[in-house]
mmCIF file of C-alpha atoms and ligand atoms in Angstrom:
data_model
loop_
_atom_site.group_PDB
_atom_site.id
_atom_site.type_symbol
_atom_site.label_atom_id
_atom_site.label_comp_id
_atom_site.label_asym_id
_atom_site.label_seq_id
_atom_site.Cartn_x
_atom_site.Cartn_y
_atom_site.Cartn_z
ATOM 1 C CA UNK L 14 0.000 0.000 0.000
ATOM 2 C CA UNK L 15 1.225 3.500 -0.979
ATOM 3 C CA UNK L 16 0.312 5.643 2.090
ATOM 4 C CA UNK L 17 1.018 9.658 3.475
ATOM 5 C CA UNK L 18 4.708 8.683 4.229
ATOM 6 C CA UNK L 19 5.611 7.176 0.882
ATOM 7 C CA UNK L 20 3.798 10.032 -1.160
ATOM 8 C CA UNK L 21 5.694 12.558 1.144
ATOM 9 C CA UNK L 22 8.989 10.761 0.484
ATOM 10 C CA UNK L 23 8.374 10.826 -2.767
ATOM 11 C CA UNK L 24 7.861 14.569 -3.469
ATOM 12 C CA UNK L 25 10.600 14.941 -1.299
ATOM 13 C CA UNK L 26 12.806 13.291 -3.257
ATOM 14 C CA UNK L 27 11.333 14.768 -6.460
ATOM 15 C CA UNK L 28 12.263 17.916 -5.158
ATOM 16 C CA UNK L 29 15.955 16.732 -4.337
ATOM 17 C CA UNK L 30 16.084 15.671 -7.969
ATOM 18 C CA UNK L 31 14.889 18.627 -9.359
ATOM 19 C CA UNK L 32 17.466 20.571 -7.548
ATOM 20 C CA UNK L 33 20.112 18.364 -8.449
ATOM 21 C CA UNK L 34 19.140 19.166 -11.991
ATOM 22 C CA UNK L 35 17.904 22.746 -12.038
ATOM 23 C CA UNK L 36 20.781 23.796 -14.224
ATOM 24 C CA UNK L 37 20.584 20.575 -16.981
ATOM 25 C CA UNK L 38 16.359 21.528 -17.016
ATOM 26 C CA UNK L 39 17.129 25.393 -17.742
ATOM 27 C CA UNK L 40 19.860 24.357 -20.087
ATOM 28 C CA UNK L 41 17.406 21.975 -21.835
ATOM 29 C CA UNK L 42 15.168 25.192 -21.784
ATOM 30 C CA UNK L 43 17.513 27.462 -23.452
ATOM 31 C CA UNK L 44 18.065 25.276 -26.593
ATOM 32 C CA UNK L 45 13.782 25.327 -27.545
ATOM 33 C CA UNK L 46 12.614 27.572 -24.956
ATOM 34 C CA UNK L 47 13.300 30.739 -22.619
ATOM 35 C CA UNK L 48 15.290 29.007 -19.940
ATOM 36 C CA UNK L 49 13.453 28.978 -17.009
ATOM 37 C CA UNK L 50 12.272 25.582 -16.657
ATOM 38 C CA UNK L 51 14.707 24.286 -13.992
ATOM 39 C CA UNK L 52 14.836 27.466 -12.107
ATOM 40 C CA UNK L 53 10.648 27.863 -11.988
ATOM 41 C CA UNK L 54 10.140 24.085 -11.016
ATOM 42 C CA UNK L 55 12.967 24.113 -8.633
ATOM 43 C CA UNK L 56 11.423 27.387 -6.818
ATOM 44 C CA UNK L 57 7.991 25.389 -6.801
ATOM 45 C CA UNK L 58 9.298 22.126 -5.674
ATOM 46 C CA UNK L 59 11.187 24.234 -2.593
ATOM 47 C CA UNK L 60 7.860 25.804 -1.807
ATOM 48 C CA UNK L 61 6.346 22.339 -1.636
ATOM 49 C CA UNK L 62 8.639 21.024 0.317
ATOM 50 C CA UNK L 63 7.678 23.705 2.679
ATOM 51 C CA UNK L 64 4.420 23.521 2.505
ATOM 52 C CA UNK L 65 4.156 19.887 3.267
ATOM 53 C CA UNK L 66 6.163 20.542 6.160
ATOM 54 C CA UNK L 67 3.923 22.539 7.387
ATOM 55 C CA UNK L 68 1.081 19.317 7.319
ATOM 56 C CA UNK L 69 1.809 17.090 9.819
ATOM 57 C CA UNK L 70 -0.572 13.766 9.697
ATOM 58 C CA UNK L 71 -1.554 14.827 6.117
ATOM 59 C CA UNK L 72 -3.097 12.182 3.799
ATOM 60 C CA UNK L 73 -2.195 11.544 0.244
ATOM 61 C CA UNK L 74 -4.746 13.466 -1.087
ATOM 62 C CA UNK L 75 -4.006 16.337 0.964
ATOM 63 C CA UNK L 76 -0.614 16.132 0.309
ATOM 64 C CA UNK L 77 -1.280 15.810 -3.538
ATOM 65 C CA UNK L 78 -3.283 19.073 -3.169
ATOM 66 C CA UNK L 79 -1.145 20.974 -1.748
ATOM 67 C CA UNK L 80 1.314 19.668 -3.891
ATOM 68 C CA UNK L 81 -1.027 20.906 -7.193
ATOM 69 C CA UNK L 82 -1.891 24.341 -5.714
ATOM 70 C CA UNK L 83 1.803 25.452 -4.775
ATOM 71 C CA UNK L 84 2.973 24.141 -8.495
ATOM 72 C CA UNK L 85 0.110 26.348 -9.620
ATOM 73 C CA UNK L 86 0.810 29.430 -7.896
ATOM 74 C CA UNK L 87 4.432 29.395 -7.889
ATOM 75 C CA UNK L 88 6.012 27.705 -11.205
ATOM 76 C CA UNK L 89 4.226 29.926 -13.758
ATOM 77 C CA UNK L 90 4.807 29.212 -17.220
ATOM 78 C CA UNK L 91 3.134 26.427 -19.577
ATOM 79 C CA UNK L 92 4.923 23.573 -16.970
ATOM 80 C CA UNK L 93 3.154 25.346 -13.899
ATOM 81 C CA UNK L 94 -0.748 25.020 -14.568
ATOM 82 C CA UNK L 95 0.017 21.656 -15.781
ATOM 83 C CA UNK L 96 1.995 19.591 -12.956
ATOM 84 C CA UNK L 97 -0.297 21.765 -11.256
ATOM 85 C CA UNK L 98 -3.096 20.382 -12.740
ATOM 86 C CA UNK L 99 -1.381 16.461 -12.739
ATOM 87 C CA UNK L 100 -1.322 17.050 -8.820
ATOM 88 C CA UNK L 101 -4.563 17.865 -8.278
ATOM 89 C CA UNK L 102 -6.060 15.611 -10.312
ATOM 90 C CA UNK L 103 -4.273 12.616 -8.848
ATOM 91 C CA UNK L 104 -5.346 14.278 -5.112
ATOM 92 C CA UNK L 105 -9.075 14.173 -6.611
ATOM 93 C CA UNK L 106 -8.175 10.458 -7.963
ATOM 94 C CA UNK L 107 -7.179 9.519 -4.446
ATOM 95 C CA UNK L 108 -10.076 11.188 -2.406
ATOM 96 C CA UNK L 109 -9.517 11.284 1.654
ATOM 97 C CA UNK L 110 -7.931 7.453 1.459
ATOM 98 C CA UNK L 111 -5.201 6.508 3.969
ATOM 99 C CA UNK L 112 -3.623 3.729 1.866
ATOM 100 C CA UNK L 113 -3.452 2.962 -1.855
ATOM 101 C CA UNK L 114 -3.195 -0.195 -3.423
ATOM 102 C CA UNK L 115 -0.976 -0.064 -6.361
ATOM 103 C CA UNK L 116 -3.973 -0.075 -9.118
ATOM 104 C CA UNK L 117 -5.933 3.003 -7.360
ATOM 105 C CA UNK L 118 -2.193 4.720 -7.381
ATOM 106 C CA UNK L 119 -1.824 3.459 -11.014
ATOM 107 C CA UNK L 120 -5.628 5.285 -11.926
ATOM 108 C CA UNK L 121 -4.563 8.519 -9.603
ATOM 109 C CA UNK L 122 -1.520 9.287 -11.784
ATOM 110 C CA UNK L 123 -3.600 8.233 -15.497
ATOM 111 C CA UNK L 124 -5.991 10.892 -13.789
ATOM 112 C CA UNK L 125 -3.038 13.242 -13.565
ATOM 113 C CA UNK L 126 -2.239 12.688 -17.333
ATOM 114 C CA UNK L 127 -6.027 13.139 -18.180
ATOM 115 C CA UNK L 128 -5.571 16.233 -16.322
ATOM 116 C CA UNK L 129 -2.356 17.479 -18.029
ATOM 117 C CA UNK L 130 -4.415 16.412 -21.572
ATOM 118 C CA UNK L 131 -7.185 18.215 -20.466
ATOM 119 C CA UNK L 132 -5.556 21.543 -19.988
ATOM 120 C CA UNK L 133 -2.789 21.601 -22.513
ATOM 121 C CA UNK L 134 -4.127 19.599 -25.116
ATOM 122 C CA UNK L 135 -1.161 17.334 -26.119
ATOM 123 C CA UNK L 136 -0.745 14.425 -27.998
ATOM 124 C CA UNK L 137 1.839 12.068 -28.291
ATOM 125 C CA UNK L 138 4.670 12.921 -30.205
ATOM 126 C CA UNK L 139 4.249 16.581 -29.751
ATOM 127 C CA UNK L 140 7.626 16.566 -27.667
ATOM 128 C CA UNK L 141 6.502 17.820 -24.267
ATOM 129 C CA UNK L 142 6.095 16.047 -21.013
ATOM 130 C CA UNK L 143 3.533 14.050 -22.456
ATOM 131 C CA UNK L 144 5.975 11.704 -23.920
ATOM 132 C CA UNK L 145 7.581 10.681 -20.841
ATOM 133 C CA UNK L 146 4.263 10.364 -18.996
ATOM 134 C CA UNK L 147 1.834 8.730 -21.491
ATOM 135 C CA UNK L 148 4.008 5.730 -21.708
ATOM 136 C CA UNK L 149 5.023 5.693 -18.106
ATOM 137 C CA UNK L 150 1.167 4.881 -16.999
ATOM 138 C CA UNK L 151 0.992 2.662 -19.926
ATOM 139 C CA UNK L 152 3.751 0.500 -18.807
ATOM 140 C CA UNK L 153 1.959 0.791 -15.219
ATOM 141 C CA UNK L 154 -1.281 -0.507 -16.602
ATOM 142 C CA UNK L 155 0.394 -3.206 -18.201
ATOM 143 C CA UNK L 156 2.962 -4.377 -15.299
ATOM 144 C CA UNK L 157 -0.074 -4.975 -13.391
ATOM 145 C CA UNK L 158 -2.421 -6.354 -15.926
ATOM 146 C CA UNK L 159 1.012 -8.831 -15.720
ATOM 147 C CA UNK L 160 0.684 -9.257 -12.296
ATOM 148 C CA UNK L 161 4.138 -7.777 -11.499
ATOM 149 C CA UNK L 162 4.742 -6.140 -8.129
ATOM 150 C CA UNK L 163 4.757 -2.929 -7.284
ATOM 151 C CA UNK L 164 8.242 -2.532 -7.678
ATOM 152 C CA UNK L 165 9.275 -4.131 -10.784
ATOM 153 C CA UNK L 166 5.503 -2.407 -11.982
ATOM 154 C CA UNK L 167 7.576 1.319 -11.030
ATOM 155 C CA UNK L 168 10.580 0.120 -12.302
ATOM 156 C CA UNK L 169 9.240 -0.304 -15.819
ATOM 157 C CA UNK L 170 7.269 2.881 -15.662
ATOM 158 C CA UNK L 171 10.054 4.802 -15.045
ATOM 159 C CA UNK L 172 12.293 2.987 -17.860
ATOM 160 C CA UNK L 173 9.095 3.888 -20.620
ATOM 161 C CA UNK L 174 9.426 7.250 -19.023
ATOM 162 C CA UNK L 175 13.226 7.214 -19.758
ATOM 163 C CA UNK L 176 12.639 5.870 -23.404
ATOM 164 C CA UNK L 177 9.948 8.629 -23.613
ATOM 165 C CA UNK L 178 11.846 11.496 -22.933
ATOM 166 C CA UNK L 179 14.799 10.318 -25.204
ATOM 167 C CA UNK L 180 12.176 9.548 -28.086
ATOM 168 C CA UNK L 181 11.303 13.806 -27.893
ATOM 169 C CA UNK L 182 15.067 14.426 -29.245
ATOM 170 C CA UNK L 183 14.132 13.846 -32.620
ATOM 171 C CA UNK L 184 10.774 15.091 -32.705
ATOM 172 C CA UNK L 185 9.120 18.816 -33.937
ATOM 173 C CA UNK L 186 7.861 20.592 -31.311
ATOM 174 C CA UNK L 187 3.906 20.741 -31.694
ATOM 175 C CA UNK L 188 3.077 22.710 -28.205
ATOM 176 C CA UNK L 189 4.171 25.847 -26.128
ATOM 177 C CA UNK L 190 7.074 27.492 -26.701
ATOM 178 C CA UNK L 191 9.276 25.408 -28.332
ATOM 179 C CA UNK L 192 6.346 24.845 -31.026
ATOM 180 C CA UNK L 193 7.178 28.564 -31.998
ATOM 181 C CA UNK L 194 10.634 26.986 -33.129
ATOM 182 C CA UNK L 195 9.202 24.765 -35.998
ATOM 183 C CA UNK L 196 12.079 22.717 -37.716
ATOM 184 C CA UNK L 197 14.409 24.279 -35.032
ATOM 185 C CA UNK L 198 13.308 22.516 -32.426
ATOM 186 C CA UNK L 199 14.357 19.055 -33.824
ATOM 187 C CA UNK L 200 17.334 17.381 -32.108
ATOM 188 C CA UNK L 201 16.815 18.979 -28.390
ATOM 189 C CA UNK L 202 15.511 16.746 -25.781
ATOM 190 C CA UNK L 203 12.729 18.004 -23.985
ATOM 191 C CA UNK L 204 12.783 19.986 -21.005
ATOM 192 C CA UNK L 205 9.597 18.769 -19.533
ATOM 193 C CA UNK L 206 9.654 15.641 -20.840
ATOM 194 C CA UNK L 207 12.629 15.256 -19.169
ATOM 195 C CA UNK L 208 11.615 16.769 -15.461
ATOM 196 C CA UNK L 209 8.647 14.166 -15.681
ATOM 197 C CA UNK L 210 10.855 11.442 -16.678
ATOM 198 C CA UNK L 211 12.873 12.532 -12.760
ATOM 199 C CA UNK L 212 9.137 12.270 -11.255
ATOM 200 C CA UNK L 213 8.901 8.448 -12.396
ATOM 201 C CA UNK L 214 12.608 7.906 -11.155
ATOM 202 C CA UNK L 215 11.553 8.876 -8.427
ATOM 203 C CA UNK L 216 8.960 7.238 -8.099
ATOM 204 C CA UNK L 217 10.445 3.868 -8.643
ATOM 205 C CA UNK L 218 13.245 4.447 -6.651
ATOM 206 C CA UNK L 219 11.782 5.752 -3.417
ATOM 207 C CA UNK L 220 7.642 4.437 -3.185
ATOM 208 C CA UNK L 221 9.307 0.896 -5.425
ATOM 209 C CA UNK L 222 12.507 0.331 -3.185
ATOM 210 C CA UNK L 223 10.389 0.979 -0.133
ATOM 211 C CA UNK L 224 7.901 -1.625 -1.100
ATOM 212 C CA UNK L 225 10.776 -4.190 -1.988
ATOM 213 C CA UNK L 226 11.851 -4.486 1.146
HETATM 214 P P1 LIG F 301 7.392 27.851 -20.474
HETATM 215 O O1 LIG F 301 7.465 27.144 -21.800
HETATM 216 O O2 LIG F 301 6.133 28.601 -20.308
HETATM 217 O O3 LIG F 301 8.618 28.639 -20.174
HETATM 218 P P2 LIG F 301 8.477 25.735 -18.859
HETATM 219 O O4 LIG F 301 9.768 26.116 -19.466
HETATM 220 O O5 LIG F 301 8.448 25.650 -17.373
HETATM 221 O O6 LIG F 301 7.311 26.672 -19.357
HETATM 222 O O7 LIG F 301 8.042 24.293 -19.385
HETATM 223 C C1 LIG F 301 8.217 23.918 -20.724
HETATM 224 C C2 LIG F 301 7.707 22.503 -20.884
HETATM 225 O O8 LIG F 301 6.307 22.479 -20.740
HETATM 226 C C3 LIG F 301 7.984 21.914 -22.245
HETATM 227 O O9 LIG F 301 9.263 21.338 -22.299
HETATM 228 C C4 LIG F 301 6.878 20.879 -22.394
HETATM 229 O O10 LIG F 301 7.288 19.612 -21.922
HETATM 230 C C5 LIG F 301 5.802 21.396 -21.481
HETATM 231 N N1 LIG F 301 4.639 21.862 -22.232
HETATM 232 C C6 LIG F 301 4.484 23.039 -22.859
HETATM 233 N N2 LIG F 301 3.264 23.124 -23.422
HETATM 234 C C7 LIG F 301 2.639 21.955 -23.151
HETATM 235 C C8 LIG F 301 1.348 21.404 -23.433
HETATM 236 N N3 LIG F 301 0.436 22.111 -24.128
HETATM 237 N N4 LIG F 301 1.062 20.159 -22.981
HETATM 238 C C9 LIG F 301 1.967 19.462 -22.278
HETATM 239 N N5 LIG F 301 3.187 19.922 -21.950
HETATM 240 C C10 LIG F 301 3.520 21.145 -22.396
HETATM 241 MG MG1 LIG F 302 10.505 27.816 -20.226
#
C-alpha cells in the first residue's frame, strides 16, 4: 500500500532531484525555450517542500493538493498550470484514502495525465512532457495487468518514461514554446519531458525500493 509517508517521500525526493538538476532543465530550456524551466520548477518544488512541512498527519490526497496548488501558484509558465493540474487531479483520484493499493495509485496518476491532456491539449509525439508520462502509466497498466509487483511495476514505468523522454530528441515541437521553433526545435531533448521522466525515477526508486523491502 502506498500511504502519506511514501507520497511525502516521494515529493521529497522529487524535489531533491529537481534541484540536483535545475541547471541541466534550464539548459534543456535554453536550446527550444526561454530558460526557465529548472529554475521555476525548482522554486515550486522548494515551496512544496515547505508547505508539506507545514502538514503534519496529512493524507495523500491532501498532500497531492497541496502539492497541485503550490505548483500552480508558484512555477508559472506552460509547466506550472500543468503539474499543477497532474497534482490535483491525482489528489481528486485519491479522495480522503489513507492507503493505496498499487492499481488506485496506477488510476490517480492516469488521472493526472487526463488532467495534463485536459488543460494543454497534447498528444503524443508533440515533444513535451507528455511523452515521458503517457508511456510511463501505460507500462503501469500493463505491469499490473502482468501481475508484477509494485516494484518491478515502477521500475518499468520509469524505464518507458526514460525511453519517452529520449524519443522527444528527434521530434518537432507541436506545443508551447518550443512549437514557436518549428524545424528548429528538432534534435533537443525536452525539457519537460525530461523533469517528468525525474518524477517516475523517483517514483520507482523511493515508493518501489520501499515496497521491496
Ligand atoms: P514555459 O514554456 O512557459 O517557459 P516551462 O519552461 O516551465 O514553461 O516548461 C516547458 C515545458 O512544458 C515543455 O518542455 C513541455 O514539456 C511542457 N509543455 C508546454 N506546453 C505543453 C502542453 N500544451 N502540454 C503538455 N506539456 C507542455
Ligand atoms: Mg521555459
Amino acid at each position: 500500500m502506498i500511504d502519506a509517508t511514501a507520497v511525502r517521500a516521494w515529493l521529497g525526493a522529487f524535489a531533491r532531484e529537481v534541484a540536483a538538476n535545475r541547471v541541466l532543465l534550464t539548459q534543456l530550456d535554453a536550446a527550444i525555450g526561454d530558460a526557465d524551466h529548472g529554475t521555476n520548477l525548482d522554486r515550486g518544488m522548494t515551496d512544496v517542500v515547505a508547505a508539506l512541512d507545514d502538514l503534519a498527519d496529512a493524507s495523500p490526497g491532501v498532500l497531492l493538493k497541496t502539492t497541485g496548488m503550490t505548483l500552480v501558484r508558484t512555477v508559472g509558465g506552460a509547466s506550472g498550470p500543468l503539474y499543477g493540474t497532474f497534482f490535483l487531479r491525482m489528489s481528486a483520484a485519491v479522495g480522503d484514502a489513507e492507503a493505496l493499493d498499487p492499481a488506485r495509485f496506477a488510476a490517480a496518476l492516469r488521472a493526472g495525465l487526463d488532467g495534463v491532456v485536459g488543460r494543454g491539449r497534447a498528444q503524443a509525439g508533440d515533444k513535451t512532457m507528455y511523452d515521458a508520462l503517457a508511456p510511463a502509466c501505460d507500462a503501469l497498466d500493463a505491469a499490473f495487468a502482468g501481475r508484477l509487483d509494485l516494484a518491478t511495476a515502477l521500475q518499468r514505468a520509469a524505464t518507458a518514461a526514460d525511453v519517452g523522454r529520449d524519443a522527444t530528441t528527434p521530434m518537432l515541437a507541436r506545443k508551447g514554446r518550443a512549437s514557436y521553433l518549428g524545424e528548429r526545435s528538432v534534435g533537443h531533448q525536452d525539457p519537460g519531458a525530461t523533469s517528468s521522466a525525474l518524477l517516475v525515477a523517483t517514483l520507482a526508486r523511493v515508493v518501489g525500493a520501499e515496497k521491496a523491502r
